[in-house]
Short mmCIF file of C-alpha atoms and ligand atoms in Angstrom, two decimals:
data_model
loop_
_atom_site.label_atom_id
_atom_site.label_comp_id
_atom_site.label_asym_id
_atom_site.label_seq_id
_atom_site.Cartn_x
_atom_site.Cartn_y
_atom_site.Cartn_z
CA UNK A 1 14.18 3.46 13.52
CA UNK A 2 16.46 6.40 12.26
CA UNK A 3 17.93 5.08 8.85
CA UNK A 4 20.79 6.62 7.12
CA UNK A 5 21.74 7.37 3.69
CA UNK A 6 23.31 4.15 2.18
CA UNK A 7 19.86 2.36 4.32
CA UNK A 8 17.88 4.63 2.17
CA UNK A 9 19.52 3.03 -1.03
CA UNK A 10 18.85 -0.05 -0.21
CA UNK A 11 15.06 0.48 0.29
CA UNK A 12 15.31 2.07 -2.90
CA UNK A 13 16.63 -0.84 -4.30
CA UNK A 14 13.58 -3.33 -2.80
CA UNK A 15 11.20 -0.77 -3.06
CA UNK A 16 11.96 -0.74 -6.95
CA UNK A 17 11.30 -4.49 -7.01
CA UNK A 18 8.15 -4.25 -5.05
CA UNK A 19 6.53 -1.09 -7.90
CA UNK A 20 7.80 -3.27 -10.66
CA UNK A 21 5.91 -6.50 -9.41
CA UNK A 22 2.50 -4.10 -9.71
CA UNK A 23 3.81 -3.30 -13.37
CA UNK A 24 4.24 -6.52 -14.30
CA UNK A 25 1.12 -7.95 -13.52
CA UNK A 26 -1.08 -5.45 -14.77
CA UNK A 27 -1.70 -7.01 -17.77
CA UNK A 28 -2.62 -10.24 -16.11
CA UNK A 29 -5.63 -8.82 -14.40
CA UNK A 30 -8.25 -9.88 -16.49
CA UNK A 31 -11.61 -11.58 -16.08
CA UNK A 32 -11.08 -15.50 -16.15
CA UNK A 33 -7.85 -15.60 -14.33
CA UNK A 34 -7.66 -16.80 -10.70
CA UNK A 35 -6.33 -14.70 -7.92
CA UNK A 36 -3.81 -17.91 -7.37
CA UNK A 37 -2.55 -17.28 -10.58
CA UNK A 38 -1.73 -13.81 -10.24
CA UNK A 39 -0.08 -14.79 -7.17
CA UNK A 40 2.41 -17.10 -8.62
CA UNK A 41 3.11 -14.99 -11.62
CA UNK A 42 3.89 -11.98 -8.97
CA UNK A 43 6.25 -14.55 -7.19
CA UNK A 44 8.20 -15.57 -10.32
CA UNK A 45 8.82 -12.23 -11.01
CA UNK A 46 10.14 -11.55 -8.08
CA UNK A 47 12.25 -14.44 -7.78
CA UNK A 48 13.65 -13.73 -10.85
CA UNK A 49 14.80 -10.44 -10.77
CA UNK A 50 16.13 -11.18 -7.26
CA UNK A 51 13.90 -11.00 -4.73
CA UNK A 52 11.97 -13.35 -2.14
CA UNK A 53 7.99 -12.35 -1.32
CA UNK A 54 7.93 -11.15 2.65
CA UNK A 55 4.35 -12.56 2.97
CA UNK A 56 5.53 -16.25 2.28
CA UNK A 57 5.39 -17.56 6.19
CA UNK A 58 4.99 -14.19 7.62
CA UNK A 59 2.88 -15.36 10.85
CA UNK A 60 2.06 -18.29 8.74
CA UNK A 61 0.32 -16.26 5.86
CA UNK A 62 0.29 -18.96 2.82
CA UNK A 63 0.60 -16.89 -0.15
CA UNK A 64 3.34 -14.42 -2.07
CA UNK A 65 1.13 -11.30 -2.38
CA UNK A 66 -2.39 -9.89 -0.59
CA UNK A 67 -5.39 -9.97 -3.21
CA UNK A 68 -8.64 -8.51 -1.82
CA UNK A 69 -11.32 -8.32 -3.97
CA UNK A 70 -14.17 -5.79 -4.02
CA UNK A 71 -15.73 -5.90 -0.45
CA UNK A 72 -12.09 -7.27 1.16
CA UNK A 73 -10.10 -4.18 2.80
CA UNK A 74 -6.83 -5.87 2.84
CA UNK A 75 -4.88 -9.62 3.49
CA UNK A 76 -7.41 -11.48 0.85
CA UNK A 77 -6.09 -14.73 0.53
CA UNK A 78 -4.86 -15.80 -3.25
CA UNK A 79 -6.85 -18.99 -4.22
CA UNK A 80 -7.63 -21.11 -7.20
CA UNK A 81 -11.40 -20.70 -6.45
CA UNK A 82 -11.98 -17.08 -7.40
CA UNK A 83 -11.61 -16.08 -11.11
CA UNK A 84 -11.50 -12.38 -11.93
CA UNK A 85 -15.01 -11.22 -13.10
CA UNK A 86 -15.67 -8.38 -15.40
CA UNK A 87 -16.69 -5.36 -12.97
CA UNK A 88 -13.81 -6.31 -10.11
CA UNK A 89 -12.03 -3.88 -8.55
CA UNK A 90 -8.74 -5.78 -6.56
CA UNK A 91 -5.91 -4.58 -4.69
CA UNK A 92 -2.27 -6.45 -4.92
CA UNK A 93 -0.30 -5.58 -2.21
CA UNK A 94 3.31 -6.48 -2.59
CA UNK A 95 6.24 -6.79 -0.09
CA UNK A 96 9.43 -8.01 -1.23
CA UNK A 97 13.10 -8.63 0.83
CA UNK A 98 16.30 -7.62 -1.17
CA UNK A 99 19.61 -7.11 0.28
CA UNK A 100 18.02 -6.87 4.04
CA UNK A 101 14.94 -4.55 3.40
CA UNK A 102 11.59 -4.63 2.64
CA UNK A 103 9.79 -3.10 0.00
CA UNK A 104 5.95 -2.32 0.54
CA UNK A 105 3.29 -1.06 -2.11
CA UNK A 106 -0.11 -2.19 -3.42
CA UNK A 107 -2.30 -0.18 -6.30
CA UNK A 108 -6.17 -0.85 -6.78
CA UNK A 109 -6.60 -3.11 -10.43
CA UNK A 110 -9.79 -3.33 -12.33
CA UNK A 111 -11.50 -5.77 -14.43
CA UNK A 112 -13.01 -4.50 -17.51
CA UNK A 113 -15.71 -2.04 -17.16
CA UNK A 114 -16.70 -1.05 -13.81
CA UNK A 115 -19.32 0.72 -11.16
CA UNK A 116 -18.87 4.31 -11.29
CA UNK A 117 -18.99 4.01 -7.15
CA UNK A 118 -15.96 1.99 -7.41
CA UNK A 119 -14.15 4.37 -10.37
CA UNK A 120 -14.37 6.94 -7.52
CA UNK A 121 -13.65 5.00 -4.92
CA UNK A 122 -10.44 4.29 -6.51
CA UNK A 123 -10.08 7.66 -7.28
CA UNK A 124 -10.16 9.11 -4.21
CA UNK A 125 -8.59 6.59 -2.28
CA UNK A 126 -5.18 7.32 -4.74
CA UNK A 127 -5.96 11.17 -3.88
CA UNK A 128 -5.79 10.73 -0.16
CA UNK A 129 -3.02 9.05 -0.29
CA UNK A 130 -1.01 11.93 -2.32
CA UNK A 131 -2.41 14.13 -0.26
CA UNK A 132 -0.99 13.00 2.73
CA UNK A 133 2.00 12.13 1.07
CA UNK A 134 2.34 15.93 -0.90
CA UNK A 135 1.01 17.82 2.90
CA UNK A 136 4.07 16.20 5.32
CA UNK A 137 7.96 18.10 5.47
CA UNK A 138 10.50 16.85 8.12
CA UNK A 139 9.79 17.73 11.81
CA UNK A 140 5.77 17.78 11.05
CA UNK A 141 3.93 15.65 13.61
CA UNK A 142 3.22 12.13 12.63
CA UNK A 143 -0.37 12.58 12.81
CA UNK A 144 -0.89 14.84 10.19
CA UNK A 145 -0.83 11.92 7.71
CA UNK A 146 -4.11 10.89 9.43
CA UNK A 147 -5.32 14.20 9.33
CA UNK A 148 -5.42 14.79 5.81
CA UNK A 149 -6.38 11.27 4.57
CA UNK A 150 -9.72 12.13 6.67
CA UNK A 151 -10.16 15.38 5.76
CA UNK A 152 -9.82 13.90 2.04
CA UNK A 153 -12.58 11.45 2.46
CA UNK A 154 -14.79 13.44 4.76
CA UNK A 155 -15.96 14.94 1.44
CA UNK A 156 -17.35 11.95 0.24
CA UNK A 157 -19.42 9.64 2.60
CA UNK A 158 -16.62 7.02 2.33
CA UNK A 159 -15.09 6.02 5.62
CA UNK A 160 -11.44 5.74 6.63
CA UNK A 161 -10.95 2.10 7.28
CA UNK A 162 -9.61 2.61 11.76
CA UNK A 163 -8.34 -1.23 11.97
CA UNK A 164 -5.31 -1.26 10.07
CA UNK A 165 -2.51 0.95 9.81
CA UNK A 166 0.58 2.20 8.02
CA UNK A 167 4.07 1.42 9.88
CA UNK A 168 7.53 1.62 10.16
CA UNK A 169 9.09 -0.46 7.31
CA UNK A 170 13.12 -1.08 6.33
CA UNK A 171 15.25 -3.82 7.34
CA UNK A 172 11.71 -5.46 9.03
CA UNK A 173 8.57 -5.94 7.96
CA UNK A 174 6.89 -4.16 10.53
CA UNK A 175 8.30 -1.47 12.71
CA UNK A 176 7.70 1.69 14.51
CA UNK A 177 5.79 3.99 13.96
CA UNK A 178 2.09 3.30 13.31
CA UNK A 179 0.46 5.60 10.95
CA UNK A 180 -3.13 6.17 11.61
CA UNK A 181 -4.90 7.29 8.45
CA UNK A 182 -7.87 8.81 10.40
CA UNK A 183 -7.79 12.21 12.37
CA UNK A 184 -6.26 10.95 16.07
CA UNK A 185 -4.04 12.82 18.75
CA UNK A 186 -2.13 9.24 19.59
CA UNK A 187 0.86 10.51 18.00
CA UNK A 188 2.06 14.17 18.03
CA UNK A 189 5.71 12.48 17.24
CA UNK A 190 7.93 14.90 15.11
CA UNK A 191 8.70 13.18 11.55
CA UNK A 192 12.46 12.80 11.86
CA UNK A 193 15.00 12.71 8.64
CA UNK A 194 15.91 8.86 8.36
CA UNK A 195 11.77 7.55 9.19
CA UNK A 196 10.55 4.88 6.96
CA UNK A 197 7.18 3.77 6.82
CA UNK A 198 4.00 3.15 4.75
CA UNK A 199 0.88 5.25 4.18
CA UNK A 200 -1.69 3.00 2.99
CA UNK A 201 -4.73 4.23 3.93
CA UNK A 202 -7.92 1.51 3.17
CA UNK A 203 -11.49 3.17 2.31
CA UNK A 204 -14.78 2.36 2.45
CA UNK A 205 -17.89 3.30 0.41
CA UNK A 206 -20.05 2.00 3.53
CA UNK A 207 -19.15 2.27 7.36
CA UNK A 208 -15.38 1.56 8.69
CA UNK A 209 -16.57 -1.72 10.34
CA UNK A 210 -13.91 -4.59 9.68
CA UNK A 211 -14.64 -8.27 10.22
CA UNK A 212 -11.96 -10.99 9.81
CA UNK A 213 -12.85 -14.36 7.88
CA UNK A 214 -12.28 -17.60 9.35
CA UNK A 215 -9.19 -18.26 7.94
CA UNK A 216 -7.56 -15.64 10.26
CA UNK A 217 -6.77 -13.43 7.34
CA UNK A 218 -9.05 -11.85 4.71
CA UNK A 219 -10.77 -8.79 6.55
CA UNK A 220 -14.03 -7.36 4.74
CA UNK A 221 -15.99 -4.32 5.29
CA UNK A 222 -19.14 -5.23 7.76
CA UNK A 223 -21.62 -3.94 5.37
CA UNK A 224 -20.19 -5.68 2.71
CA UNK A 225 -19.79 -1.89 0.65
CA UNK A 226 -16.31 -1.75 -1.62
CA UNK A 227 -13.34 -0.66 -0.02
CA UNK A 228 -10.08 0.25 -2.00
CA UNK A 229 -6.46 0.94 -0.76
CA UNK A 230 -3.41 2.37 -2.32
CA UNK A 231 0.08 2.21 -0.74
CA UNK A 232 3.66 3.08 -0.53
CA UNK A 233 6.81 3.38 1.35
CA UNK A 234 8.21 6.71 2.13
CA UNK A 235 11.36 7.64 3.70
CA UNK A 236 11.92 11.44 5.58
CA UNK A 237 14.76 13.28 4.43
CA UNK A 238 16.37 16.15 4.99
CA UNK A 239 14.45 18.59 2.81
CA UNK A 240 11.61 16.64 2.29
CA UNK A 241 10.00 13.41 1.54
CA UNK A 242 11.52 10.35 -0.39
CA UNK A 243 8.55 8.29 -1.73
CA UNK A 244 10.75 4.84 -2.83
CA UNK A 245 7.82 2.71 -4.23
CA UNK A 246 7.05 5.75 -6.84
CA UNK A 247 5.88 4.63 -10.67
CA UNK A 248 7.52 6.35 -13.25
CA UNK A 249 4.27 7.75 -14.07
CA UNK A 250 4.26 9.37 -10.49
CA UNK A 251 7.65 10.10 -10.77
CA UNK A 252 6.96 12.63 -13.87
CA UNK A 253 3.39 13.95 -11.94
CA UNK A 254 5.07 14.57 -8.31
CA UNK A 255 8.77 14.47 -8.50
CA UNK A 256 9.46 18.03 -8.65
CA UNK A 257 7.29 18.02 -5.04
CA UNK A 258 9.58 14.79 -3.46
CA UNK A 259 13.41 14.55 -2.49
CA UNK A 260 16.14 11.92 -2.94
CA UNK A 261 18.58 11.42 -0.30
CA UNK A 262 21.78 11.19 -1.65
N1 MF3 B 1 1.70 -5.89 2.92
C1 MF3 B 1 0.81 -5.78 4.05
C2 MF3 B 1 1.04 -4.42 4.65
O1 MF3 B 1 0.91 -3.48 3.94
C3 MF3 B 1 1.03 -6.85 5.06
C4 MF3 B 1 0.68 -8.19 4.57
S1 MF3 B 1 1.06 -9.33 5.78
C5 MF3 B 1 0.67 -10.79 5.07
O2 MF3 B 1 1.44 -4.22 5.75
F1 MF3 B 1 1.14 -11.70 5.83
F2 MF3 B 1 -0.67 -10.82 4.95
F3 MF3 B 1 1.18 -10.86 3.87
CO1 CO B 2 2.28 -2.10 4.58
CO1 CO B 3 1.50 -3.83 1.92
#
């Protein structure tokens, strides 16, 4: 999809909700509260400030939000069995719907004190991200974003997660295109002003090996190592890249490096 400017404001506008919802709950994440429970406070939150959760139903998923915990990669199930523990490290991955469009961002959380494997796991999983995100102009092929996320991680021993992807994102949920985050030559496709999609790439400490639980959901790593993932929306502009789930924090660190399309 080729979106225009007032298309971008609206993504903006659910985008906003979606970084807020990971503000908010920040302070929630601590050992003794269930993942259920961060779930539901995520959901009022987004209800009330005007939003509905895109998960909700989505292919019959039965939560608000994504919570995967230590050795999940991504769609862990919120549940009223699983407290936080000191020494978690837990992704929230937020979609909302405002006005039409869908917002899409998750951020790693951590409980208490933990691993220093996991402190740079998280670390560089947030820095291959940027990366990719501070490396692509307009009219660069698509599969650069998969080139520098690897090239990232390839100094670590972590692995690039090859099961899930980034994708189109903006008045559906999922959309063309689909952003690899390893090195690939599927897609040579020119980055065109008026793309929206994520870059969330997922990361392992172990191998890339995914397996999916039996509820159909919650995919882990194989070898049961960590994995982290961070992730937002982005939107190609004329000049450059719009990144609309940005934290204010962010905003201050790479805003002079981003556009806004107005
Ligand atoms: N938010 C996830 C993504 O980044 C998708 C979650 S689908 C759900 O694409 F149904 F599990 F919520
Ligand atoms: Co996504
Ligand atoms: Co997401």
């Amino acid at each position: 999809m080729i979106y225009s400017k007032d298309d971008f404001k609206l993504m903006r506008k659910a985008s906003k909700l979606a970084m807020m919802t990971l503000d908010f709950i920040d302070e929630y994440v601590k050992a003794g509260i269930t993942t259920e429970e961060l779930d539901n406070l995520c959901n009022e939150f987004i209800v009330k400030n005007g939003g509905i959760s895109a998960c909700k139903g989505y292919s019959g998923y039965p939560k608000y939000t994504c919570i995967s915990l230590n050795h999940v990669i991504c769609h862990g199930i919120p549940t009223d069995k699983r407290k936080l523990h000191e020494g978690d490290i837990l992704n929230i991955d937020v979609t909302v719907i405002v006005d039409g469009f869908f917002g899409d961002t998750s951020r790693m959380y951590k409980v208490g004190k933990i691993q220093p494997i996991a402190q740079k796991l998280i670390d560089v999983t947030y820095q291959s991200l940027w990366d990719a995100i501070l490396a692509i102009k307009p009219f660069d092929p698509l599969n650069k974003v998969g080139d520098v996320i690897s090239k990232t991680i390839s100094k670590t021993g972590f692995s690039v997660v090859r099961d899930f992807c980034g994708h189109g994102v903006g008045r559906r949920f999922h959309e063309d295109p689909t952003v690899l985050h390893f090195k690939n030559k599927y897609s040579e496709e020119p980055l065109k002003p008026g793309m929206i999609f994520t870059i969330e790439p997922m990361i392992n400490v172990g191998k890339p090996d995914t397996k999916t639980l039996s509820d159909g959901w919650t995919s882990v790593t194989k070898d049961h190592s960590l994995s982290a993932q961070f992730e937002h929306s982005i939107g190609i502009t004329d000049k450059g890249v719009e990144v609309f789930t940005i934290t204010d924090e962010e905003e201050k660190i790479y805003g002079k490096f981003l556009d806004k399309w107005n």
